[in-house]
mmCIF file with all atom_site columns, C-alpha atoms in Angstrom:
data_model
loop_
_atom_site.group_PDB
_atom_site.id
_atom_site.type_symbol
_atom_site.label_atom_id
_atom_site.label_alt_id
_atom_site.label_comp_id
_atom_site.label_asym_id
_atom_site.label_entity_id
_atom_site.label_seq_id
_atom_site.pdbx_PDB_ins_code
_atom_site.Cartn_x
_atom_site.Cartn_y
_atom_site.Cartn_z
_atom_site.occupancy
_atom_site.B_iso_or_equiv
_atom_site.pdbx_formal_charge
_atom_site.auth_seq_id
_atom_site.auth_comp_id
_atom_site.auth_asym_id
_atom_site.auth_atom_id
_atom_site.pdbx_PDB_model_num
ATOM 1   C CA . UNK P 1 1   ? -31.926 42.644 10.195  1.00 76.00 ? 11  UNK P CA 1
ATOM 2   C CA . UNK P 1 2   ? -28.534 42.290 11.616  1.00 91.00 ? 12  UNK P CA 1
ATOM 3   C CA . UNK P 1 3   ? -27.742 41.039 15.242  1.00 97.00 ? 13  UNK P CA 1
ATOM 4   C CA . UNK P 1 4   ? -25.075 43.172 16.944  1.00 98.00 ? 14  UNK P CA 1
ATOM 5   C CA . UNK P 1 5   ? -22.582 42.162 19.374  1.00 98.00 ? 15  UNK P CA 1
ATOM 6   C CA . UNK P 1 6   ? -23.892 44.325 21.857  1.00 98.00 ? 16  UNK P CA 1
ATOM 7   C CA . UNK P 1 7   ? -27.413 43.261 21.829  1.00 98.00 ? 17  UNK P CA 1
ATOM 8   C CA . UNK P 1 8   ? -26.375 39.556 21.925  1.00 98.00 ? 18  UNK P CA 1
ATOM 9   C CA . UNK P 1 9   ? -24.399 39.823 24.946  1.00 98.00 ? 19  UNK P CA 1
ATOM 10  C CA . UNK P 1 10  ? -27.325 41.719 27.081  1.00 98.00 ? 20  UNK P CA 1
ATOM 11  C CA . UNK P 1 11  ? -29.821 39.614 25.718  1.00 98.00 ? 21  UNK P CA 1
ATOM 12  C CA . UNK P 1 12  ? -27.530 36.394 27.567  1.00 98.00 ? 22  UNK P CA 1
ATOM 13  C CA . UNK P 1 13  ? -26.959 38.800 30.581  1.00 98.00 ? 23  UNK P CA 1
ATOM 14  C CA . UNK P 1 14  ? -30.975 38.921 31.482  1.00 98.00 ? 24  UNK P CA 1
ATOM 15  C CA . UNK P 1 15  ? -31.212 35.339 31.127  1.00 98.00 ? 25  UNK P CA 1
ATOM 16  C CA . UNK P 1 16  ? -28.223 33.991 32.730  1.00 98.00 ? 26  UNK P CA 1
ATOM 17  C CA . UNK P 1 17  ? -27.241 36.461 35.496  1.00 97.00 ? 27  UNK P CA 1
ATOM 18  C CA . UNK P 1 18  ? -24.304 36.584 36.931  1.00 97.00 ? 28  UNK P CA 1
ATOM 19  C CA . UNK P 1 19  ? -23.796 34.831 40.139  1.00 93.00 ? 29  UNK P CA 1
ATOM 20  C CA . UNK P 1 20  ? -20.602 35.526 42.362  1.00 90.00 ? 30  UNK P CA 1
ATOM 21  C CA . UNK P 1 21  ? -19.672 37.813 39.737  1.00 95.00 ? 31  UNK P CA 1
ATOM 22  C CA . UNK P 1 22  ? -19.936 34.441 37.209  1.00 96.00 ? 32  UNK P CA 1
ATOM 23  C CA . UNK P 1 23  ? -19.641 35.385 34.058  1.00 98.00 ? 33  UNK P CA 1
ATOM 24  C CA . UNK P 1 24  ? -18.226 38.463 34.099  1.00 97.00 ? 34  UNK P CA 1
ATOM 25  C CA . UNK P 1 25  ? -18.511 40.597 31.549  1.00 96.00 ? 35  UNK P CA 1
ATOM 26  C CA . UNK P 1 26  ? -15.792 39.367 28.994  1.00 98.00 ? 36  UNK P CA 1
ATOM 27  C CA . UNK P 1 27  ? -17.089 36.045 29.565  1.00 98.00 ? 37  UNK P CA 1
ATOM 28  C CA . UNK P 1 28  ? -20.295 36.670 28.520  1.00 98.00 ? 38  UNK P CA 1
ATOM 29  C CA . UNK P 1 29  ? -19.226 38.120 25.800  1.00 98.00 ? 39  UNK P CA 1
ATOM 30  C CA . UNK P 1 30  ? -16.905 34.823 25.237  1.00 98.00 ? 40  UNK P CA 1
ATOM 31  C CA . UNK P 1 31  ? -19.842 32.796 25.191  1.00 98.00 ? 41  UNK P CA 1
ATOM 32  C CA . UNK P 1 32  ? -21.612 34.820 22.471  1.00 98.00 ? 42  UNK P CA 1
ATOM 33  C CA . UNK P 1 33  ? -18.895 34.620 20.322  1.00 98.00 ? 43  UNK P CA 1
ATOM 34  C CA . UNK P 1 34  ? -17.945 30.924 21.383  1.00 98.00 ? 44  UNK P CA 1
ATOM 35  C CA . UNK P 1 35  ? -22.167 30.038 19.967  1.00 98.00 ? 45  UNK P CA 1
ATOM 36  C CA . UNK P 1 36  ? -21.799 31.639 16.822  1.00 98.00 ? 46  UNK P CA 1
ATOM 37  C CA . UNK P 1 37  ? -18.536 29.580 15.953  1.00 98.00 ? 47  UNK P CA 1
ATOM 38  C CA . UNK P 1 38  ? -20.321 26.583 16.983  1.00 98.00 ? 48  UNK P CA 1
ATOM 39  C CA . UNK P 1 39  ? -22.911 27.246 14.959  1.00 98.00 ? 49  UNK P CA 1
ATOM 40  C CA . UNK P 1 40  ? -20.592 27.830 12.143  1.00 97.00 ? 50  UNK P CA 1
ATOM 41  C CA . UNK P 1 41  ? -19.444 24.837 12.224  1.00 97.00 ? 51  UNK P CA 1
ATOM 42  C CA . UNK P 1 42  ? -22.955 23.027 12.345  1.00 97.00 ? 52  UNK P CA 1
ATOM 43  C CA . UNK P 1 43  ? -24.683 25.138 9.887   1.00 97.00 ? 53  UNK P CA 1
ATOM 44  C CA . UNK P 1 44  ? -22.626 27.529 7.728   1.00 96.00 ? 54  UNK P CA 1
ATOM 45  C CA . UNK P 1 45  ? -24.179 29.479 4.883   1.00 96.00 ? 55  UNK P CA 1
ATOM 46  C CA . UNK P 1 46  ? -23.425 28.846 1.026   1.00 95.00 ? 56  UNK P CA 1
ATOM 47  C CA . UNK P 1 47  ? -22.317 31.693 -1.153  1.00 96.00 ? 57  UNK P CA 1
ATOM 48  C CA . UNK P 1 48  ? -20.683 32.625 -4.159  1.00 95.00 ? 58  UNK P CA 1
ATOM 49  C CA . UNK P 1 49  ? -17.837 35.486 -4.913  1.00 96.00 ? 59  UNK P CA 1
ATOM 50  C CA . UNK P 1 50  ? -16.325 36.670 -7.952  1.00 94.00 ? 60  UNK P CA 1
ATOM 51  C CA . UNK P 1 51  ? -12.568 35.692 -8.026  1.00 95.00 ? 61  UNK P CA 1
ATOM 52  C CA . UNK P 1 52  ? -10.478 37.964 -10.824 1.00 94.00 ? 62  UNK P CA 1
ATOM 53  C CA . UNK P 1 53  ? -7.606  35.370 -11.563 1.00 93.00 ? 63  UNK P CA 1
ATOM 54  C CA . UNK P 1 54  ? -5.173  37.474 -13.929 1.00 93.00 ? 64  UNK P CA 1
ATOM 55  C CA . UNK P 1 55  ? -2.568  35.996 -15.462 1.00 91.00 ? 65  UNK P CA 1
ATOM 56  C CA . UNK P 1 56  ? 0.594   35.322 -13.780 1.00 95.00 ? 66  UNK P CA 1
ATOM 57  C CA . UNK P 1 57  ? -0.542  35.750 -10.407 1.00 97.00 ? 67  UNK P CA 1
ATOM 58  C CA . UNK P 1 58  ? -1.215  32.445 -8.279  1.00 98.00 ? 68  UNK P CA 1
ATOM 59  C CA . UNK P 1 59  ? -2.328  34.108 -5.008  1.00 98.00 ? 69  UNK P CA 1
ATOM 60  C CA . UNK P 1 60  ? -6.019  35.050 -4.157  1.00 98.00 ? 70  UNK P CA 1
ATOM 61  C CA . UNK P 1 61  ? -7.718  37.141 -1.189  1.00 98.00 ? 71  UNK P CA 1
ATOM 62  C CA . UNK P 1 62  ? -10.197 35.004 -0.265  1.00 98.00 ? 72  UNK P CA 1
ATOM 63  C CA . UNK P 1 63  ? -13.867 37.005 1.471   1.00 97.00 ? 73  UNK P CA 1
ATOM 64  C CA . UNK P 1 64  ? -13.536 37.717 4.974   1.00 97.00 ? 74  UNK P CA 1
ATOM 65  C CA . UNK P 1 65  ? -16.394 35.071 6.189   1.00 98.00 ? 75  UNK P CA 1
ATOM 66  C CA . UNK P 1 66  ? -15.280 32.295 3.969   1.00 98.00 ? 76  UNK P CA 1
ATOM 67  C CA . UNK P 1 67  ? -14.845 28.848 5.706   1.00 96.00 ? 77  UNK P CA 1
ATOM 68  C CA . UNK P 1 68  ? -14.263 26.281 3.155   1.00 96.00 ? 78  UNK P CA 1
ATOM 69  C CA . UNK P 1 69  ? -14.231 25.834 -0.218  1.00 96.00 ? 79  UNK P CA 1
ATOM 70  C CA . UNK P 1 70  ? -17.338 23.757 -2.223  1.00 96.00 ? 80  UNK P CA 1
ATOM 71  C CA . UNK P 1 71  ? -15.915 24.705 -6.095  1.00 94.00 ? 81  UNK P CA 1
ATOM 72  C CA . UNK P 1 72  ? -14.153 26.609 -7.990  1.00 92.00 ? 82  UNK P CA 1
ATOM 73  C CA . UNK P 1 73  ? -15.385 26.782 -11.397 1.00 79.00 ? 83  UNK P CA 1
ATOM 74  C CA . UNK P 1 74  ? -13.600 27.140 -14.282 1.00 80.00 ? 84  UNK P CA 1
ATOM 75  C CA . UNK P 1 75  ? -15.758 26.560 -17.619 1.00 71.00 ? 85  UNK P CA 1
ATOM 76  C CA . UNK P 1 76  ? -13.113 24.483 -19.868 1.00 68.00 ? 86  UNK P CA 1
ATOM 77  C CA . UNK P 1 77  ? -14.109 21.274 -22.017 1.00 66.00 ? 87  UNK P CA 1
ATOM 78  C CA . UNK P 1 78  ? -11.598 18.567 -21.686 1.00 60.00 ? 88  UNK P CA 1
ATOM 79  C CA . UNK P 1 79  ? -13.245 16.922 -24.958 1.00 66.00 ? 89  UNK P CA 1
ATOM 80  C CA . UNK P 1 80  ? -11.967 19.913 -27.112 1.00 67.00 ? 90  UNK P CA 1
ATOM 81  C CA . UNK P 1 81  ? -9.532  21.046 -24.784 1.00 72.00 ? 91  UNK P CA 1
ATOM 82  C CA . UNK P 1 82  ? -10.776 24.814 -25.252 1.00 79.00 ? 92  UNK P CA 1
ATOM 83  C CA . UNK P 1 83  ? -10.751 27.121 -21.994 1.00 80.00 ? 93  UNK P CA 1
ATOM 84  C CA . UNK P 1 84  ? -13.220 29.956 -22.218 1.00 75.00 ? 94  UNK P CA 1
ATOM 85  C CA . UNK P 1 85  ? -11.514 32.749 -21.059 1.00 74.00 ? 95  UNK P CA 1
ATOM 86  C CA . UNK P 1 86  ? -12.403 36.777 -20.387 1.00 67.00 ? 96  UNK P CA 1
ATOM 87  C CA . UNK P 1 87  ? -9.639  37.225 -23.338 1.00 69.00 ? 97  UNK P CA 1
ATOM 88  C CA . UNK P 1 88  ? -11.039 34.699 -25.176 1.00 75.00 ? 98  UNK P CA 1
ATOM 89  C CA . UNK P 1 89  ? -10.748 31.132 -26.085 1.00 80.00 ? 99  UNK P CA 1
ATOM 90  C CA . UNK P 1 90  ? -7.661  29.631 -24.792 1.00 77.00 ? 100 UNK P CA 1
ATOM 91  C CA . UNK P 1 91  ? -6.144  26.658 -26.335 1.00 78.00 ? 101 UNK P CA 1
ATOM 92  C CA . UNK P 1 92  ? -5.069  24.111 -23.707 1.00 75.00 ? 102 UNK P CA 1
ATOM 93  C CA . UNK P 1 93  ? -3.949  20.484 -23.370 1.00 74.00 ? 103 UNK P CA 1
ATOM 94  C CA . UNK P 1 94  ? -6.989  17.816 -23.361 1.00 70.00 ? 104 UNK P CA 1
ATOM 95  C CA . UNK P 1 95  ? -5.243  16.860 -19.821 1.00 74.00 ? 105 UNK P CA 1
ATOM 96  C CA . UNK P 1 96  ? -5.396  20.058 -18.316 1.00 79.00 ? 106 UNK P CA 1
ATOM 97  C CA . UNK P 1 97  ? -5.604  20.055 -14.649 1.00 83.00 ? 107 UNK P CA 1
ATOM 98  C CA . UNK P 1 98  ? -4.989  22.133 -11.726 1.00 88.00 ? 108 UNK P CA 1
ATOM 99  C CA . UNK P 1 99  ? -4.914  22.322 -8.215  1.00 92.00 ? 109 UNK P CA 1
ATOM 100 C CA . UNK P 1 100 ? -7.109  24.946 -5.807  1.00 95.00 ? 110 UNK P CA 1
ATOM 101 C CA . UNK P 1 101 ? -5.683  25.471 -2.390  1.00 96.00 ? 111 UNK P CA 1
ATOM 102 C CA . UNK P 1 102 ? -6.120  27.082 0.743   1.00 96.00 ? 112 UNK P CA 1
ATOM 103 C CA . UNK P 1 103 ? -3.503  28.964 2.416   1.00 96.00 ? 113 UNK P CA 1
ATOM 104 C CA . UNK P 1 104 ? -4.591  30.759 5.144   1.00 93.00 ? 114 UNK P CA 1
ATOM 105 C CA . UNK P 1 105 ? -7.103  34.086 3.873   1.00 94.00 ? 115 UNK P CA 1
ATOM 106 C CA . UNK P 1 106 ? -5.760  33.083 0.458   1.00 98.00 ? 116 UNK P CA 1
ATOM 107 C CA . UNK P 1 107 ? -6.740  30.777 -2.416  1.00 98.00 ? 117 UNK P CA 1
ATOM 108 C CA . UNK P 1 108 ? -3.666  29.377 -4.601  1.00 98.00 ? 118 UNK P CA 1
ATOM 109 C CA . UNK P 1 109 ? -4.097  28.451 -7.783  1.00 96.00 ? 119 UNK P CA 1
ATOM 110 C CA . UNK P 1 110 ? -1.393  25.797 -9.169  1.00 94.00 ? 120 UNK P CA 1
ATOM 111 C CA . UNK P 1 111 ? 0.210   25.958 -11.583 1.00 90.00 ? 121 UNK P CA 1
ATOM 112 C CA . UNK P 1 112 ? -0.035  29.813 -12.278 1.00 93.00 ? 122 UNK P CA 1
ATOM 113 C CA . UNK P 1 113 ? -2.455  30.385 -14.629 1.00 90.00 ? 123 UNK P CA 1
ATOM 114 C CA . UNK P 1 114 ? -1.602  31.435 -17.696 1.00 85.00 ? 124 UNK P CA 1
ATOM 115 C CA . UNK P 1 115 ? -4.692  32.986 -18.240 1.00 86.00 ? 125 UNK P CA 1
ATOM 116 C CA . UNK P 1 116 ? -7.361  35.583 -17.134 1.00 87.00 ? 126 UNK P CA 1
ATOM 117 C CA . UNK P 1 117 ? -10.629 35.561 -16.786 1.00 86.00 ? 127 UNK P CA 1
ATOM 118 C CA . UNK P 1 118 ? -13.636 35.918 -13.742 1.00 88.00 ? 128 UNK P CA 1
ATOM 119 C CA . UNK P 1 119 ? -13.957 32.617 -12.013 1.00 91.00 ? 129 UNK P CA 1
ATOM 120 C CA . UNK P 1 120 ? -17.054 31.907 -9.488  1.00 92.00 ? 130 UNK P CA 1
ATOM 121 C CA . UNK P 1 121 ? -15.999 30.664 -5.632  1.00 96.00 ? 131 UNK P CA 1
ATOM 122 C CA . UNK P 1 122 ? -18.964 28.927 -4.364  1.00 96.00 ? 132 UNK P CA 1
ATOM 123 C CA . UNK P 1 123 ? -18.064 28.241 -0.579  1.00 97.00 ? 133 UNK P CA 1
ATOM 124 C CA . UNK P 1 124 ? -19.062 27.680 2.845   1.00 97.00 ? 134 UNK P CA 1
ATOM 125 C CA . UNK P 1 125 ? -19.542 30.844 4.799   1.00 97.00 ? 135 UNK P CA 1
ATOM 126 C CA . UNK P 1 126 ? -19.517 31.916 8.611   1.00 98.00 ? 136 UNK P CA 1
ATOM 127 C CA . UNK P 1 127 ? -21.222 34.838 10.819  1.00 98.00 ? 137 UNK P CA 1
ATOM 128 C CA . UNK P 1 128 ? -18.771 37.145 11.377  1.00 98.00 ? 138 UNK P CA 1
ATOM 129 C CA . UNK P 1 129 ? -18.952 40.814 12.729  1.00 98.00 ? 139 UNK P CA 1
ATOM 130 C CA . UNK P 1 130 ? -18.516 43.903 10.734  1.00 97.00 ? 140 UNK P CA 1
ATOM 131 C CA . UNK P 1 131 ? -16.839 47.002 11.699  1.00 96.00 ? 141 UNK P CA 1
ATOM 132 C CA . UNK P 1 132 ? -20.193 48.050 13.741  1.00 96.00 ? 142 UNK P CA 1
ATOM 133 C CA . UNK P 1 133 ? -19.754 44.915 15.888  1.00 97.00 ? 143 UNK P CA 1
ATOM 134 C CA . UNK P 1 134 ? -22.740 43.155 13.949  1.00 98.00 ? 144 UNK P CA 1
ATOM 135 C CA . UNK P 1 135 ? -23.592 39.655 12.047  1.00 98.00 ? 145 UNK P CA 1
ATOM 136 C CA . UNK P 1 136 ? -24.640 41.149 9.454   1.00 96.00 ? 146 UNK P CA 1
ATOM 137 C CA . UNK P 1 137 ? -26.235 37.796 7.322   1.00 96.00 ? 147 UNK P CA 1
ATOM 138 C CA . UNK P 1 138 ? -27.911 36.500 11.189  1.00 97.00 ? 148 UNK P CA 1
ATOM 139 C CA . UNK P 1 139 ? -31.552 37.568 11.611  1.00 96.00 ? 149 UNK P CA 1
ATOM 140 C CA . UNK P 1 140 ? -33.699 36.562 14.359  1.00 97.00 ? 150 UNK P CA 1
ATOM 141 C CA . UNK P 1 141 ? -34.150 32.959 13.828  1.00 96.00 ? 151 UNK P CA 1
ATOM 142 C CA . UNK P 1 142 ? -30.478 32.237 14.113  1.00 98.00 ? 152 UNK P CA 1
ATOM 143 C CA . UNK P 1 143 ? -29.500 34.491 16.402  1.00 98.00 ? 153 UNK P CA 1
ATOM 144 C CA . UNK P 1 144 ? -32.123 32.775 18.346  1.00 98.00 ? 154 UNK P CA 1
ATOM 145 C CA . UNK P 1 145 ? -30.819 29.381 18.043  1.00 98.00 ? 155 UNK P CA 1
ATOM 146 C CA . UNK P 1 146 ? -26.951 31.364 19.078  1.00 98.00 ? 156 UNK P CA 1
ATOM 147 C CA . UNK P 1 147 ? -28.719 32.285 22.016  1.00 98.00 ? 157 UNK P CA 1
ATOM 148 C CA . UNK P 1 148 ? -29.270 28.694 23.359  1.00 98.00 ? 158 UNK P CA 1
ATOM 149 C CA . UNK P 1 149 ? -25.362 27.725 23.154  1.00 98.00 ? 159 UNK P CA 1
ATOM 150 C CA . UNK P 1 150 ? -24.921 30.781 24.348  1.00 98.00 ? 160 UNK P CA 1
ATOM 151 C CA . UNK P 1 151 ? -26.881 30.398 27.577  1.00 98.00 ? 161 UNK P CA 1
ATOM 152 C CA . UNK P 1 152 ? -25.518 26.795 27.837  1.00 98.00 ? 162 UNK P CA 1
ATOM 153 C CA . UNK P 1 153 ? -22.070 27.920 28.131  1.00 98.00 ? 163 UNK P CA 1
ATOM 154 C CA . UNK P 1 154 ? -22.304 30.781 30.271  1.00 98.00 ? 164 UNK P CA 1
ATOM 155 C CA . UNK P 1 155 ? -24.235 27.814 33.105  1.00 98.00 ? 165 UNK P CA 1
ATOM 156 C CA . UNK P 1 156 ? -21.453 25.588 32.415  1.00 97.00 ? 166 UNK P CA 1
ATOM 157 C CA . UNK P 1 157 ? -19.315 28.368 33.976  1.00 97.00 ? 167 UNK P CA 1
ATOM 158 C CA . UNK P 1 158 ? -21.324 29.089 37.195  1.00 95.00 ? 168 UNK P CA 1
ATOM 159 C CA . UNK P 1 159 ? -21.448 25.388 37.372  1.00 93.00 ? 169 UNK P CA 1
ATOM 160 C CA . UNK P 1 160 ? -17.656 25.036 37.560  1.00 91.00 ? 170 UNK P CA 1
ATOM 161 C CA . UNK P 1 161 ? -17.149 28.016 39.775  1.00 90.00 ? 171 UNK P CA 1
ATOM 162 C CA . UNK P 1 162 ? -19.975 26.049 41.800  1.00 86.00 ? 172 UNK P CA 1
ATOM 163 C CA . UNK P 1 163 ? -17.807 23.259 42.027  1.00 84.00 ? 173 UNK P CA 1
ATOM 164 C CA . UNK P 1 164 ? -15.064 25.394 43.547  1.00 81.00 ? 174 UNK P CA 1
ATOM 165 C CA . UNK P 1 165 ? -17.154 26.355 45.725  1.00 75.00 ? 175 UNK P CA 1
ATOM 166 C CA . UNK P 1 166 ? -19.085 23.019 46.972  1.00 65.00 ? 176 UNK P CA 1
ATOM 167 C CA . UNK P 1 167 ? -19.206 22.230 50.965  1.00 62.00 ? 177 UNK P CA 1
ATOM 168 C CA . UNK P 1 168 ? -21.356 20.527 52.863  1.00 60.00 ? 178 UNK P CA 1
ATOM 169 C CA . UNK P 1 169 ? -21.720 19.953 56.978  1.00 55.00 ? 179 UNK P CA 1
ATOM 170 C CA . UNK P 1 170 ? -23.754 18.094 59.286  1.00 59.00 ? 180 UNK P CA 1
ATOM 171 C CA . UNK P 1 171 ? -24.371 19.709 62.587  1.00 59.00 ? 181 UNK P CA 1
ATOM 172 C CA . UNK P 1 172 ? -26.859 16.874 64.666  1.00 66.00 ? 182 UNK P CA 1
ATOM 173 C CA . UNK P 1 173 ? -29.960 16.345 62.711  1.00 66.00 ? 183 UNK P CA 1
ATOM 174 C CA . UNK P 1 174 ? -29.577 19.199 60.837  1.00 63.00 ? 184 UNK P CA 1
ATOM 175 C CA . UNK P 1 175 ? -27.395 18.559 57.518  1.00 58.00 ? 185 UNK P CA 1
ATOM 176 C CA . UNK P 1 176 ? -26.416 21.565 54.934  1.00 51.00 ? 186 UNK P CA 1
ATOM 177 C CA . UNK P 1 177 ? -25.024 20.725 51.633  1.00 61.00 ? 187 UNK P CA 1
ATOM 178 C CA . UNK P 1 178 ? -24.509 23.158 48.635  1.00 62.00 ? 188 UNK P CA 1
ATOM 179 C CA . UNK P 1 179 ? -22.481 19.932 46.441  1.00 67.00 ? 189 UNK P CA 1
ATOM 180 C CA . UNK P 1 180 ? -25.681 19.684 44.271  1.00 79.00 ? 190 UNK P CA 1
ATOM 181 C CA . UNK P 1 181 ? -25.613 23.144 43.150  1.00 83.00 ? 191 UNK P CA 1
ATOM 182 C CA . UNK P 1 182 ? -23.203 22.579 40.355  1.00 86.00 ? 192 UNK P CA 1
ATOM 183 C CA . UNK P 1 183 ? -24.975 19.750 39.353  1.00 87.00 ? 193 UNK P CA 1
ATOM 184 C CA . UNK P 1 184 ? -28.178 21.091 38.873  1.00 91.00 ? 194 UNK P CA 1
ATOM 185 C CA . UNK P 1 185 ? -26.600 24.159 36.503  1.00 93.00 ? 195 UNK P CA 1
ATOM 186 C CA . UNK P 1 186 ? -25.072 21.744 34.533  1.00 94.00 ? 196 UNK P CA 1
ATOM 187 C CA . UNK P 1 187 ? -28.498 19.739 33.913  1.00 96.00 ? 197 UNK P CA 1
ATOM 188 C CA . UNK P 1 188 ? -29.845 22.903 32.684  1.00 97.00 ? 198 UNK P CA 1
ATOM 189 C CA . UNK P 1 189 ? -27.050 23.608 30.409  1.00 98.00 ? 199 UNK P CA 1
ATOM 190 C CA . UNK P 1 190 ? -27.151 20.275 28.895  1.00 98.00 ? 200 UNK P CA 1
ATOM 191 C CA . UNK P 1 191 ? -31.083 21.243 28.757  1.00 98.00 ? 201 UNK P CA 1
ATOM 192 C CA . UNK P 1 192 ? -30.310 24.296 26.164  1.00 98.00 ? 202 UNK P CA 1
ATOM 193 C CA . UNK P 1 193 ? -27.209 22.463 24.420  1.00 98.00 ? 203 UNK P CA 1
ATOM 194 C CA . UNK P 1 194 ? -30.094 19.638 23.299  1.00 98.00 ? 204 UNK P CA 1
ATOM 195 C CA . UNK P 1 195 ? -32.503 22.129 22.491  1.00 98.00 ? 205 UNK P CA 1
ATOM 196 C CA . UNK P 1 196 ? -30.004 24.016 20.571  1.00 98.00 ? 206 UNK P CA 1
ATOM 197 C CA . UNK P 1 197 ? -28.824 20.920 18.752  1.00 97.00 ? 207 UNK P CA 1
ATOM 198 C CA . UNK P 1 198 ? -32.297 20.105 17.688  1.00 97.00 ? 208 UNK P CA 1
ATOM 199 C CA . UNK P 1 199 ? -32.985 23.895 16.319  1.00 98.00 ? 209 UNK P CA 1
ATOM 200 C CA . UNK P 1 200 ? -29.778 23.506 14.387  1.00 97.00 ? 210 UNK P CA 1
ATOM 201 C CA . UNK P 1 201 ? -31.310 20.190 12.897  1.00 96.00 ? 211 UNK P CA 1
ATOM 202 C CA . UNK P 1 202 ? -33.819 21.963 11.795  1.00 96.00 ? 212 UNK P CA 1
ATOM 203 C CA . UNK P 1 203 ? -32.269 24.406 10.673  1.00 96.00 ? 213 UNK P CA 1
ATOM 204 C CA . UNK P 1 204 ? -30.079 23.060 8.301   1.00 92.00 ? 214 UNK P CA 1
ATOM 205 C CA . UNK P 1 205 ? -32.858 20.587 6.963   1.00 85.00 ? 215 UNK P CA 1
ATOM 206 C CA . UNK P 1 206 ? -34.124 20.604 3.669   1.00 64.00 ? 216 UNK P CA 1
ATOM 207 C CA . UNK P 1 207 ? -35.798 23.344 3.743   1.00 48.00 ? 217 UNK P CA 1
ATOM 208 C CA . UNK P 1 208 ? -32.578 25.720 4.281   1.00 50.00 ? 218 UNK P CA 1
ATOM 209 C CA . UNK P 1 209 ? -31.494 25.259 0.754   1.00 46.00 ? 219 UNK P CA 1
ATOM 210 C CA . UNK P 1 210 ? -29.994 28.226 -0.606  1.00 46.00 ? 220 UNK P CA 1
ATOM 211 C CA . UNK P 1 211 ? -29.131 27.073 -4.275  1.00 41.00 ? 221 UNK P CA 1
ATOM 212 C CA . UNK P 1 212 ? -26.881 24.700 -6.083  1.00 41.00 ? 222 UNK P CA 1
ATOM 213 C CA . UNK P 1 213 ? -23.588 25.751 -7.949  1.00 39.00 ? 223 UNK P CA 1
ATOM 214 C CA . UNK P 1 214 ? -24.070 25.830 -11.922 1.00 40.00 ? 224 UNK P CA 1
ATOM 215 C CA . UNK P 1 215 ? -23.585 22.925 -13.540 1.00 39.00 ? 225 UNK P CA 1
ATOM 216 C CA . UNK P 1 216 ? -19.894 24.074 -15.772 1.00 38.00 ? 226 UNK P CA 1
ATOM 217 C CA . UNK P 1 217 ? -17.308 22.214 -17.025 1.00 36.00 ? 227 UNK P CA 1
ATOM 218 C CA . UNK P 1 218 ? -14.317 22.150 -15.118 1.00 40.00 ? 228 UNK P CA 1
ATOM 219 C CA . UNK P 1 219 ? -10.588 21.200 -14.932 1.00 37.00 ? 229 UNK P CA 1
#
């Protein structure tokens, strides 16, 4: 099931309410988004897509949730220097090499190729929201873990506004201090950023294994 946007953001507005209008309502949305790149970086999902590389043409749209490449394949063997092609067997040089880049949204392919044929991208993918404002690939689990950065970042705003807002005053015995209110809501958001660090641990352990890339021969 996907996690929408929407859902996300009230879900971090019932457990972190605003507090002298801290955070507002971009901001919480801000801190949504702000998790789920954090946790793209941490724990980002492996997938594979079908590149069409046609002759001629050295410039590739790369998927929209694609964060960094783990292999290109190409199934050539440099011991008969035969490249298996969608054409056909192409003939090519027993040193036959070439060079996969990333430009941007685009993959480029150098030099040229000279050939066509369907080539596998396996690569490192991030959450990212559809036209319907959902993370499509984040169930539960994950959105749960979100949640935790999420919460840590929106108290690591009311703790700086706090700090804006510290005074303290001593009026004879009696002494009034509000300087330990940002304090405490930054303990609690370095509270959820451990516990959030440990779920991602977890997450990504062993168990998270989604598959291996094929073994092929390659340039």
């Amino acid at each position: 099931m996907a996690s929408a946007l929407s859902e996300m953001v009230a879900r971090l507005q019932d457990d972190v309410p605003a507090r002298n209008g801290v955070p507002s309502e971009g901001q919480y949305e801000t801190c949504v988004r702000d998790a789920v790149a954090d946790f793209n970086r941490r724990a980002p999902m492996e997938k594979v897509a079908t590149i069409n590389v046609v002759s001629g043409t050295a410039s590739y749209a790369l998927p929209v949730d694609f964060s960094k490449i783990i292999r290109f394949a190409i199934q050539v063997n440099p011991r008969s220097g035969v490249l298996y092609t969608s054409d056909g067997i192409v003939p090519v040089s027993h040193s036959f090499k070439e060079r996969v880049m990333i430009n941007g949204l685009f993959l480029v392919i150098s030099p040229t190729p000279a050939y066509t044929m369907t080539r596998e991208l396996w690569y490192m993918a991030a959450h990212v929201l559809d036209e319907s404002e959902s993370y499509q690939d984040m169930l539960a689990d994950v959105a749960g873990i979100v949640h935790l950065k999420a919460q840590a970042k929106a108290l690591t705003l009311q703790a700086n506004k706090a700090t804006q807002e510290s005074w303290s005053y001593t009026m004879g015995d009696e002494s009034v201090t509000k300087t330990q209110l940002s304090d405490k809501f930054r303990e609690q958001a370095k509270t959820l950023n451990d516990e959030y660090l440990t779920a991602v641990a977890a997450y990504v352990g062993p168990a998270n294994v989604r598959g291996s890339a094929p073994d092929l021969f390659s340039a």
